[in-house]
Coordinates of N, CA and C and ligand atoms in Angstrom, one line a residue:
M1 N 9.9 -5.2 13.2 CA 10.6 -4.9 11.9 C 11.5 -3.7 12.1
N2 N 12.7 -3.8 11.7 CA 13.6 -2.8 11.9 C 14.7 -3.0 10.8
Q3 N 14.7 -2.3 9.7 CA 15.6 -2.6 8.6 C 16.5 -1.5 8.3
A4 N 17.8 -1.7 8.4 CA 18.8 -0.7 8.0 C 19.5 -1.2 6.7
V5 N 19.7 -0.2 5.8 CA 20.5 -0.5 4.6 C 21.8 0.1 4.8
D6 N 22.9 -0.7 4.8 CA 24.2 -0.1 5.1 C 24.6 1.0 4.1
P7 N 25.0 2.1 4.6 CA 25.5 3.2 3.6 C 26.9 2.9 3.1
P8 N 27.3 3.3 1.9 CA 28.6 3.1 1.5 C 29.6 3.9 2.3
P9 N 30.9 3.6 2.4 CA 31.8 4.3 3.2 C 31.8 5.8 2.9
G10 N 31.8 6.7 3.9 CA 31.8 8.1 3.7 C 30.5 8.7 3.5
A11 N 29.4 7.9 3.2 CA 28.1 8.5 3.0 C 27.5 8.9 4.3
P12 N 26.5 9.9 4.2 CA 25.9 10.4 5.4 C 25.0 9.2 6.1
A13 N 24.9 9.3 7.4 CA 24.1 8.3 8.1 C 22.7 8.2 7.5
P14 N 22.1 7.0 7.4 CA 20.7 7.0 6.9 C 19.7 7.7 7.8
T15 N 18.7 8.3 7.1 CA 17.6 8.9 7.9 C 16.7 7.8 8.5
T16 N 16.3 8.0 9.8 CA 15.4 7.0 10.4 C 14.0 7.5 10.1
V17 N 13.2 6.5 9.5 CA 11.8 6.9 9.1 C 10.9 5.8 9.6
V18 N 9.7 6.2 10.1 CA 8.8 5.2 10.6 C 7.7 4.9 9.5
L19 N 7.4 3.6 9.4 CA 6.4 3.2 8.4 C 5.0 3.2 9.1
A20 N 4.1 4.0 8.7 CA 2.8 4.1 9.4 C 1.8 3.1 8.8
T21 N 2.1 1.8 9.0 CA 1.2 0.7 8.7 C 1.4 -0.5 9.6
R22 N 0.3 -1.3 9.7 CA 0.5 -2.5 10.5 C 0.2 -3.7 9.5
N23 N 0.0 -3.4 8.2 CA -0.4 -4.4 7.2 C 1.0 -5.1 6.8
R24 N 1.1 -6.4 7.2 CA 2.4 -7.0 7.0 C 2.7 -7.2 5.5
G25 N 1.6 -7.4 4.7 CA 1.8 -7.5 3.2 C 2.4 -6.2 2.6
K26 N 1.8 -5.1 3.0 CA 2.3 -3.8 2.5 C 3.7 -3.5 3.0
M27 N 3.9 -3.9 4.3 CA 5.3 -3.6 4.9 C 6.4 -4.2 4.0
K28 N 6.1 -5.5 3.7 CA 7.1 -6.3 2.9 C 7.4 -5.5 1.6
E29 N 6.3 -5.1 0.9 CA 6.4 -4.5 -0.4 C 7.1 -3.2 -0.3
I30 N 6.8 -2.4 0.7 CA 7.4 -1.0 0.9 C 8.9 -1.2 1.2
L31 N 9.2 -2.2 2.1 CA 10.7 -2.4 2.4 C 11.4 -2.7 1.1
D32 N 10.9 -3.6 0.3 CA 11.6 -4.0 -0.9 C 11.7 -2.8 -1.9
L33 N 10.6 -2.0 -2.0 CA 10.7 -0.8 -2.9 C 11.7 0.2 -2.5
F34 N 11.8 0.5 -1.2 CA 12.8 1.5 -0.7 C 14.2 0.9 -0.7
G35 N 14.3 -0.4 -0.5 CA 15.6 -1.0 -0.5 C 16.2 -0.8 -1.9
K36 N 15.3 -0.9 -3.0 CA 15.8 -0.8 -4.3 C 15.9 0.7 -4.8
A37 N 15.3 1.6 -4.1 CA 15.2 3.0 -4.6 C 16.5 3.8 -4.5
G38 N 17.5 3.2 -3.8 CA 18.8 3.9 -3.7 C 18.8 5.1 -2.8
I39 N 17.9 5.1 -1.8 CA 18.0 6.1 -0.8 C 18.3 5.4 0.5
Q40 N 19.1 6.1 1.3 CA 19.6 5.5 2.6 C 18.5 5.8 3.6
L41 N 17.7 4.7 4.0 CA 16.7 4.9 5.0 C 16.9 3.8 6.0
H42 N 16.6 4.2 7.3 CA 16.6 3.2 8.3 C 15.1 3.1 8.7
L43 N 14.4 2.0 8.3 CA 13.0 2.0 8.4 C 12.6 1.2 9.7
L44 N 11.7 1.9 10.5 CA 11.1 1.3 11.7 C 9.6 1.1 11.4
S45 N 9.1 0.1 12.1 CA 7.6 -0.1 11.9 C 7.0 0.7 13.1
I46 N 5.7 1.1 12.9 CA 5.0 1.9 13.9 C 5.0 1.1 15.2
D47 N 5.0 -0.3 15.1 CA 5.0 -1.1 16.3 C 6.3 -1.0 17.1
D48 N 7.4 -0.7 16.4 CA 8.7 -0.6 17.1 C 8.7 0.7 18.0
V49 N 8.0 1.7 17.6 CA 8.2 3.0 18.2 C 6.9 3.6 18.9
A50 N 5.7 3.2 18.4 CA 4.5 3.7 19.0 C 3.4 2.7 18.9
S51 N 3.5 1.6 19.6 CA 2.7 0.4 19.4 C 1.2 0.7 19.8
D52 N 1.0 1.8 20.6 CA -0.4 2.1 21.0 C -1.1 3.0 20.1
L53 N -0.4 3.6 19.1 CA -1.0 4.6 18.2 C -2.0 3.9 17.3
E54 N -3.2 4.5 17.2 CA -4.3 3.8 16.5 C -4.2 3.9 15.0
L55 N -3.6 5.0 14.5 CA -3.6 5.3 13.0 C -5.0 5.3 12.4
R56 N -5.7 6.4 12.8 CA -7.1 6.5 12.2 C -7.0 6.8 10.7
E57 N -8.0 6.3 10.0 CA -8.1 6.6 8.6 C -9.6 6.8 8.2
D58 N -10.1 8.0 8.5 CA -11.6 8.2 8.3 C -11.9 9.3 7.2
E59 N -10.9 9.5 6.4 CA -11.1 10.5 5.3 C -11.8 9.8 4.1
S60 N -12.3 10.6 3.1 CA -13.0 10.0 2.0 C -12.2 9.8 0.8
T61 N -10.9 10.1 0.8 CA -10.0 9.9 -0.3 C -8.7 9.1 0.1
F62 N -8.1 8.5 -0.9 CA -6.8 7.8 -0.6 C -5.8 8.8 -0.1
E63 N -5.7 9.9 -0.7 CA -4.7 10.9 -0.3 C -5.0 11.4 1.1
G64 N -6.2 11.7 1.4 CA -6.6 12.2 2.7 C -6.2 11.2 3.8
N65 N -6.4 9.9 3.5 CA -6.1 8.9 4.5 C -4.6 8.7 4.6
A66 N -3.9 8.7 3.5 CA -2.4 8.5 3.6 C -1.8 9.6 4.4
L67 N -2.2 10.8 4.1 CA -1.7 12.0 4.8 C -2.0 11.9 6.3
A68 N -3.2 11.5 6.6 CA -3.7 11.4 8.0 C -2.8 10.4 8.7
K69 N -2.5 9.2 8.1 CA -1.7 8.2 8.8 C -0.3 8.7 9.0
A70 N 0.3 9.3 8.0 CA 1.7 9.8 8.1 C 1.8 10.9 9.1
R71 N 0.8 11.8 9.1 CA 0.9 12.9 10.1 C 0.8 12.4 11.5
Q72 N -0.1 11.4 11.7 CA -0.2 10.9 13.1 C 1.1 10.2 13.5
A73 N 1.7 9.4 12.6 CA 2.9 8.7 13.0 C 4.0 9.7 13.2
S74 N 4.2 10.7 12.4 CA 5.3 11.7 12.5 C 5.1 12.5 13.8
S75 N 3.9 13.0 14.1 CA 3.7 13.8 15.3 C 3.9 12.9 16.5
A76 N 3.5 11.7 16.5 CA 3.6 10.9 17.7 C 5.0 10.5 18.0
T77 N 5.9 10.4 17.0 CA 7.2 9.8 17.2 C 8.3 10.9 17.0
G78 N 8.0 12.0 16.4 CA 9.0 13.0 16.1 C 9.9 12.7 15.0
L79 N 9.6 11.5 14.3 CA 10.4 11.1 13.2 C 9.6 11.4 11.9
P80 N 10.3 11.4 10.7 CA 9.6 11.4 9.5 C 8.9 10.1 9.3
A81 N 7.7 10.2 8.6 CA 6.9 9.0 8.5 C 6.5 8.7 7.0
L82 N 6.5 7.5 6.6 CA 6.0 7.1 5.3 C 4.6 6.3 5.5
A83 N 3.6 6.6 4.7 CA 2.4 5.9 4.8 C 1.8 5.7 3.4
D84 N 0.9 4.8 3.3 CA 0.2 4.7 2.0 C -1.3 4.5 2.3
D85 N -2.2 4.8 1.4 CA -3.5 4.4 1.5 C -3.9 3.8 0.1
S86 N -4.6 2.7 0.1 CA -4.7 2.0 -1.2 C -6.0 1.3 -1.2
G87 N -6.4 0.8 -2.3 CA -7.7 0.1 -2.4 C -8.0 -0.3 -3.8
L88 N -9.1 -1.0 -4.0 CA -9.6 -1.6 -5.2 C -10.8 -0.8 -5.7
E89 N -10.8 -0.4 -7.0 CA -12.0 0.2 -7.5 C -12.5 -0.7 -8.6
V90 N -13.8 -1.1 -8.5 CA -14.4 -2.0 -9.5 C -15.4 -1.3 -10.3
D91 N -15.3 -1.2 -11.6 CA -16.1 -0.4 -12.5 C -17.6 -0.8 -12.3
A92 N -17.9 -2.1 -12.4 CA -19.3 -2.6 -12.3 C -19.9 -2.3 -11.0
L93 N -19.1 -1.9 -9.9 CA -19.7 -1.5 -8.6 C -19.5 0.0 -8.4
A94 N -19.4 0.7 -9.4 CA -19.3 2.2 -9.4 C -18.1 2.6 -8.5
G95 N -17.0 1.9 -8.6 CA -15.8 2.3 -7.9 C -15.7 1.7 -6.5
A96 N -16.7 0.9 -6.0 CA -16.5 0.2 -4.7 C -15.6 -0.9 -4.9
P97 N -14.9 -1.4 -3.8 CA -15.0 -0.9 -2.4 C -14.2 0.4 -2.2
G98 N -13.2 0.8 -3.1 CA -12.5 2.1 -2.9 C -11.8 2.2 -1.6
V99 N -12.1 3.4 -0.9 CA -11.4 3.6 0.4 C -11.8 2.7 1.5
W100 N -12.9 1.9 1.2 CA -13.4 0.9 2.1 C -12.9 -0.5 1.9
S101 N -11.9 -0.6 1.1 CA -11.4 -1.9 0.7 C -11.1 -2.8 1.8
A102 N -10.4 -2.3 2.8 CA -10.0 -3.1 4.0 C -11.2 -3.6 4.8
R103 N -12.2 -2.7 4.8 CA -13.4 -2.9 5.6 C -14.6 -3.4 4.9
Y104 N -14.4 -3.8 3.6 CA -15.6 -4.1 2.7 C -16.6 -5.1 3.4
A105 N -16.1 -6.2 4.0 CA -17.0 -7.2 4.6 C -17.1 -7.0 6.1
G106 N -16.8 -5.8 6.6 CA -16.9 -5.6 8.1 C -15.5 -5.1 8.6
S107 N -15.5 -4.7 9.9 CA -14.3 -4.1 10.5 C -13.2 -5.2 10.5
P108 N -12.0 -4.8 10.2 CA -10.8 -5.7 10.2 C -10.7 -6.3 11.6
T109 N -10.3 -7.6 11.6 CA -10.0 -8.3 12.9 C -8.5 -8.5 13.1
Q110 N -8.1 -9.3 14.0 CA -6.7 -9.6 14.2 C -6.2 -10.6 13.1
D111 N -7.2 -11.2 12.4 CA -6.8 -12.3 11.5 C -6.9 -11.8 10.0
A112 N -5.8 -11.2 9.5 CA -5.8 -10.6 8.2 C -6.2 -11.5 7.1
G113 N -5.8 -12.8 7.3 CA -6.1 -13.8 6.2 C -7.6 -14.0 6.1
S114 N -8.3 -14.1 7.3 CA -9.7 -14.3 7.2 C -10.5 -13.1 6.8
D115 N -10.0 -11.9 7.1 CA -10.6 -10.6 6.6 C -10.5 -10.6 5.1
D116 N -9.3 -11.0 4.6 CA -9.1 -11.0 3.1 C -10.1 -12.0 2.4
R117 N -10.2 -13.1 3.1 CA -11.1 -14.2 2.5 C -12.6 -13.6 2.4
R118 N -13.0 -13.0 3.5 CA -14.4 -12.5 3.6 C -14.6 -11.4 2.6
N119 N -13.6 -10.5 2.4 CA -13.7 -9.4 1.5 C -13.8 -10.0 0.0
N120 N -13.0 -11.0 -0.3 CA -13.0 -11.6 -1.6 C -14.3 -12.3 -1.9
E121 N -14.8 -13.0 -0.9 CA -16.1 -13.6 -1.0 C -17.2 -12.6 -1.3
K122 N -17.2 -11.5 -0.6 CA -18.3 -10.5 -0.8 C -18.1 -9.9 -2.2
L123 N -16.9 -9.7 -2.6 CA -16.7 -9.1 -3.9 C -17.2 -10.0 -5.0
L124 N -16.8 -11.3 -4.9 CA -17.2 -12.3 -6.0 C -18.8 -12.4 -6.0
H125 N -19.4 -12.3 -4.8 CA -20.8 -12.4 -4.7 C -21.5 -11.2 -5.4
A126 N -20.9 -10.0 -5.1 CA -21.4 -8.7 -5.7 C -21.3 -8.8 -7.2
L127 N -20.3 -9.5 -7.7 CA -20.1 -9.5 -9.2 C -20.7 -10.8 -9.9
A128 N -21.4 -11.6 -9.1 CA -22.0 -12.8 -9.7 C -22.8 -12.4 -10.9
G129 N -22.6 -13.1 -12.0 CA -23.3 -12.9 -13.3 C -22.8 -11.8 -14.1
V130 N -21.8 -11.0 -13.6 CA -21.3 -9.9 -14.4 C -20.3 -10.5 -15.4
P131 N -20.5 -10.3 -16.7 CA -19.6 -10.9 -17.7 C -18.2 -10.4 -17.7
E132 N -17.3 -11.2 -18.2 CA -15.8 -10.9 -18.1 C -15.5 -9.5 -18.6
A133 N -16.1 -9.1 -19.7 CA -15.7 -7.8 -20.3 C -16.1 -6.6 -19.3
R134 N -17.0 -6.9 -18.4 CA -17.4 -5.8 -17.5 C -16.8 -5.9 -16.1
R135 N -15.8 -6.8 -16.0 CA -15.2 -7.0 -14.6 C -13.9 -6.2 -14.5
T136 N -13.8 -5.1 -15.2 CA -12.6 -4.3 -15.1 C -12.5 -3.6 -13.8
A137 N -11.3 -3.4 -13.3 CA -11.0 -2.8 -12.0 C -9.6 -2.3 -12.0
R138 N -9.3 -1.5 -10.9 CA -7.9 -1.0 -10.8 C -7.6 -0.9 -9.3
Y139 N -6.3 -1.1 -9.0 CA -5.8 -0.8 -7.7 C -5.3 0.6 -7.7
R140 N -5.6 1.4 -6.6 CA -5.0 2.7 -6.5 C -4.2 2.8 -5.2
C141 N -3.2 3.7 -5.3 CA -2.4 3.9 -4.1 C -1.9 5.3 -4.0
V142 N -2.0 6.0 -2.9 CA -1.3 7.2 -2.7 C -0.2 7.0 -1.6
A143 N 1.0 7.3 -1.9 CA 2.1 7.2 -1.0 C 2.5 8.5 -0.5
T144 N 2.8 8.6 0.8 CA 3.0 9.9 1.5 C 4.2 9.9 2.4
Y145 N 5.0 11.0 2.4 CA 6.1 11.2 3.3 C 5.8 12.5 4.1
V146 N 5.8 12.4 5.4 CA 5.5 13.6 6.2 C 6.6 13.7 7.3
D147 N 7.2 14.9 7.4 CA 8.1 15.2 8.5 C 7.6 16.4 9.2
T148 N 6.8 16.2 10.2 CA 6.2 17.4 10.9 C 7.2 18.3 11.4
A149 N 8.3 17.8 11.9 CA 9.3 18.7 12.5 C 9.9 19.7 11.5
R150 N 10.0 19.3 10.2 CA 10.5 20.2 9.2 C 9.5 20.7 8.2
N151 N 8.2 20.4 8.6 CA 7.1 21.0 7.8 C 7.1 20.5 6.3
V152 N 7.4 19.2 6.1 CA 7.5 18.6 4.8 C 6.3 17.6 4.6
E153 N 5.6 17.7 3.5 CA 4.5 16.8 3.2 C 4.6 16.5 1.7
L154 N 4.8 15.2 1.3 CA 4.9 14.9 -0.1 C 4.0 13.7 -0.4
S155 N 3.2 13.8 -1.5 CA 2.3 12.7 -1.8 C 2.4 12.3 -3.3
R156 N 2.4 11.1 -3.6 CA 2.4 10.6 -5.0 C 1.5 9.5 -5.2
A157 N 0.8 9.4 -6.4 CA -0.2 8.4 -6.6 C 0.3 7.4 -7.7
G158 N -0.3 6.2 -7.6 CA 0.0 5.1 -8.6 C -1.3 4.3 -8.8
S159 N -1.4 3.7 -10.0 CA -2.6 2.8 -10.2 C -2.1 1.6 -11.1
C160 N -3.0 0.6 -11.1 CA -2.7 -0.6 -11.8 C -4.0 -1.3 -12.3
E161 N -4.2 -1.4 -13.6 CA -5.4 -1.9 -14.2 C -5.5 -3.4 -14.2
G162 N -6.7 -3.9 -14.0 CA -6.8 -5.4 -14.0 C -8.3 -5.8 -14.2
Q163 N -8.5 -7.0 -13.9 CA -9.9 -7.6 -14.1 C -10.2 -8.6 -12.9
I164 N -11.4 -8.6 -12.5 CA -11.7 -9.5 -11.3 C -12.2 -10.8 -11.9
L165 N -11.5 -11.9 -11.4 CA -11.8 -13.3 -11.8 C -13.1 -13.7 -11.1
T166 N -13.6 -14.9 -11.5 CA -14.8 -15.5 -10.8 C -14.4 -16.4 -9.7
S167 N -13.1 -16.8 -9.6 CA -12.6 -17.5 -8.4 C -11.2 -17.2 -8.1
P168 N -10.7 -17.4 -6.9 CA -9.3 -17.0 -6.5 C -8.3 -17.9 -7.1
R169 N -7.1 -17.3 -7.4 CA -6.0 -18.1 -7.9 C -4.7 -17.6 -7.3
G170 N -3.8 -18.4 -6.7 CA -2.5 -18.0 -6.2 C -2.5 -17.8 -4.7
T171 N -1.3 -17.8 -4.2 CA -1.1 -17.7 -2.7 C -0.3 -16.6 -2.3
G172 N 0.3 -15.8 -3.2 CA 1.2 -14.7 -2.8 C 0.4 -13.4 -2.5
G173 N 1.1 -12.3 -2.2 CA 0.5 -11.0 -2.0 C -0.4 -11.0 -0.8
F174 N -1.5 -10.2 -0.9 CA -2.5 -10.1 0.2 C -3.7 -9.5 -0.3
G175 N -4.7 -9.3 0.5 CA -6.0 -8.6 0.1 C -6.7 -9.3 -1.1
Y176 N -7.0 -8.5 -2.1 CA -7.7 -8.9 -3.3 C -6.8 -9.6 -4.3
D177 N -5.5 -9.8 -4.0 CA -4.6 -10.3 -5.1 C -5.1 -11.6 -5.7
P178 N -5.6 -12.6 -5.0 CA -6.0 -13.8 -5.7 C -7.1 -13.7 -6.7
V179 N -7.9 -12.6 -6.7 CA -9.0 -12.4 -7.7 C -8.7 -11.3 -8.7
F180 N -7.5 -10.7 -8.5 CA -7.1 -9.6 -9.4 C -6.2 -10.1 -10.5
L181 N -6.7 -10.2 -11.7 CA -6.0 -10.6 -12.9 C -5.2 -9.5 -13.5
V182 N -3.9 -9.7 -13.8 CA -3.2 -8.7 -14.6 C -3.3 -9.2 -16.0
P183 N -4.1 -8.6 -16.9 CA -4.4 -9.1 -18.2 C -3.2 -9.3 -19.0
S184 N -2.2 -8.4 -19.0 CA -1.0 -8.5 -19.9 C -0.2 -9.8 -19.5
L185 N -0.3 -10.3 -18.3 CA 0.5 -11.5 -17.9 C -0.3 -12.7 -17.8
G186 N -1.7 -12.6 -17.8 CA -2.6 -13.8 -17.7 C -2.4 -14.4 -16.3
R187 N -1.9 -13.7 -15.3 CA -1.7 -14.2 -14.0 C -2.3 -13.2 -13.0
T188 N -2.8 -13.8 -11.8 CA -3.3 -12.9 -10.8 C -2.1 -12.3 -10.0
M189 N -2.4 -11.2 -9.3 CA -1.3 -10.6 -8.5 C -0.8 -11.6 -7.4
A190 N -1.7 -12.6 -7.0 CA -1.2 -13.6 -6.0 C -0.4 -14.6 -6.7
E191 N -0.2 -14.6 -8.0 CA 0.6 -15.6 -8.7 C 2.0 -15.0 -9.1
L192 N 2.2 -13.7 -8.6 CA 3.5 -13.1 -8.9 C 4.4 -13.1 -7.7
D193 N 5.7 -13.1 -7.9 CA 6.5 -12.9 -6.7 C 6.6 -11.4 -6.3
L194 N 7.2 -11.2 -5.2 CA 7.2 -9.8 -4.7 C 7.8 -8.8 -5.7
E195 N 8.9 -9.2 -6.3 CA 9.6 -8.3 -7.2 C 8.7 -8.0 -8.4
E196 N 8.1 -9.1 -9.0 CA 7.2 -8.8 -10.2 C 6.0 -8.0 -9.8
K197 N 5.4 -8.2 -8.6 CA 4.3 -7.4 -8.2 C 4.7 -5.9 -8.0
N198 N 5.8 -5.7 -7.4 CA 6.3 -4.3 -7.1 C 6.6 -3.6 -8.5
R199 N 7.1 -4.4 -9.5 CA 7.4 -3.7 -10.7 C 6.2 -3.1 -11.4
L200 N 5.0 -3.8 -11.2 CA 3.8 -3.3 -12.0 C 2.7 -2.8 -11.1
S201 N 2.9 -2.8 -9.8 CA 1.7 -2.5 -8.9 C 1.5 -1.0 -8.7
H202 N 0.4 -0.6 -8.3 CA 0.0 0.7 -7.9 C 0.9 1.2 -6.8
R203 N 1.3 0.3 -5.8 CA 2.1 0.8 -4.7 C 3.6 1.0 -5.2
G204 N 4.0 0.1 -6.1 CA 5.3 0.3 -6.7 C 5.4 1.6 -7.4
A205 N 4.4 2.0 -8.2 CA 4.5 3.2 -9.0 C 4.5 4.4 -8.0
A206 N 3.6 4.4 -7.0 CA 3.5 5.5 -6.1 C 4.8 5.7 -5.3
F207 N 5.3 4.6 -4.7 CA 6.5 4.7 -3.9 C 7.8 5.0 -4.7
R208 N 7.9 4.5 -5.9 CA 9.0 4.9 -6.8 C 9.0 6.4 -7.0
A209 N 7.8 7.0 -7.3 CA 7.7 8.4 -7.6 C 8.1 9.2 -6.3
L210 N 7.6 8.7 -5.2 CA 7.9 9.4 -3.9 C 9.4 9.3 -3.6
A211 N 10.0 8.2 -3.9 CA 11.5 8.0 -3.7 C 12.2 9.0 -4.6
R212 N 11.7 9.2 -5.8 CA 12.4 10.2 -6.7 C 12.3 11.6 -6.1
D213 N 11.2 11.9 -5.6 CA 11.0 13.3 -4.9 C 11.9 13.4 -3.8
L214 N 12.1 12.3 -3.0 CA 12.9 12.4 -1.8 C 14.4 12.6 -2.2
R215 N 14.8 11.8 -3.3 CA 16.1 11.9 -3.8 C 16.4 13.4 -4.3
A216 N 15.4 13.9 -5.0 CA 15.6 15.3 -5.5 C 15.8 16.3 -4.4
R217 N 15.0 16.1 -3.3 CA 15.1 17.0 -2.2 C 16.4 16.9 -1.5
A218 N 16.9 15.6 -1.3 CA 18.2 15.4 -0.7 C 19.3 16.0 -1.5
G219 N 19.2 16.0 -2.8 CA 20.2 16.5 -3.7 C 20.2 18.0 -3.7
S220 N 19.0 18.6 -3.4 CA 19.0 20.1 -3.4 C 19.3 20.7 -2.0
G221 N 19.8 19.9 -1.1 CA 20.3 20.4 0.2 C 19.1 20.6 1.2
P222 N 19.4 21.0 2.4 CA 18.4 21.1 3.5 C 17.3 22.2 3.2
Ligands
IMP301 P1 -5.5 0.5 3.7 O1 -4.6 -0.2 4.7 O2 -6.6 1.3 4.3 O3 -4.7 1.2 2.6 O4 -6.3 -0.7 3.0 C1 -5.9 -1.2 1.9 C2 -6.8 -2.4 1.5 O5 -7.0 -2.3 0.1 C3 -6.2 -3.7 1.9 O6 -6.6 -4.2 3.1 C4 -6.7 -4.5 0.7 O7 -7.9 -5.0 1.0 C5 -6.8 -3.6 -0.4 N1 -5.5 -3.5 -1.2 C6 -4.6 -2.4 -1.3 N2 -3.5 -2.7 -1.9 C7 -3.7 -4.0 -2.3 C8 -2.8 -4.9 -2.9 O8 -1.7 -4.6 -3.4 N3 -3.3 -6.2 -3.1 C9 -4.5 -6.6 -2.6 N4 -5.3 -5.8 -1.9 C10 -4.9 -4.5 -1.8

């Protein structure tokens, strides 16, 4: 993955930034969000520039993990890095799976589709018998920009309220999207297209806020 957005004539060359994630679903969403944010970025994936880097995330908060991933990517490559950490909080499960969302049914494997299926099965099993009114949940995301060379660290959070269905619906998105109902639309996240999801999602809110911060910094000079 290597995406450049052409600058208008006379504009400064876009900043090259590395995306500290290997999650293809997230990558698509973040590319779309930054493409629309009106900032000139040349986005590289971590696999383009540091394919061996592990990207550890063993902190206990979304912000801690997002910062850890962006710091690792920026230090290893010398480039500014963007990262996010995100997950699902289910009220009837006291906020689980939370920061463990990707690993809820065990360590992630090479097969993201089957990891997602196992996570969703475990979630539906844990919520068996819980009535609709108590199946409230939210996605949370912290988006982070780190430029270790210039000592810059910015983080912004976003969330999106929903409800966990009793069976999956839809084929879009990734992760828990097929069981996550957006009540105002009567559709699951997996029944939305990329643009609709980004408009109302936790990741959309967090990255739009981060893009505003980056624009404000660019406007205020080096
Ligand atoms: P991370 O890569 O550690 O941030 O893990 C995020 C995990 O949370 C994903 O693997 C999904 O299981 C879940 N998750 C986060 N954002 C979303 C989303 O937008 N849709 C569905 N699942 C998500």
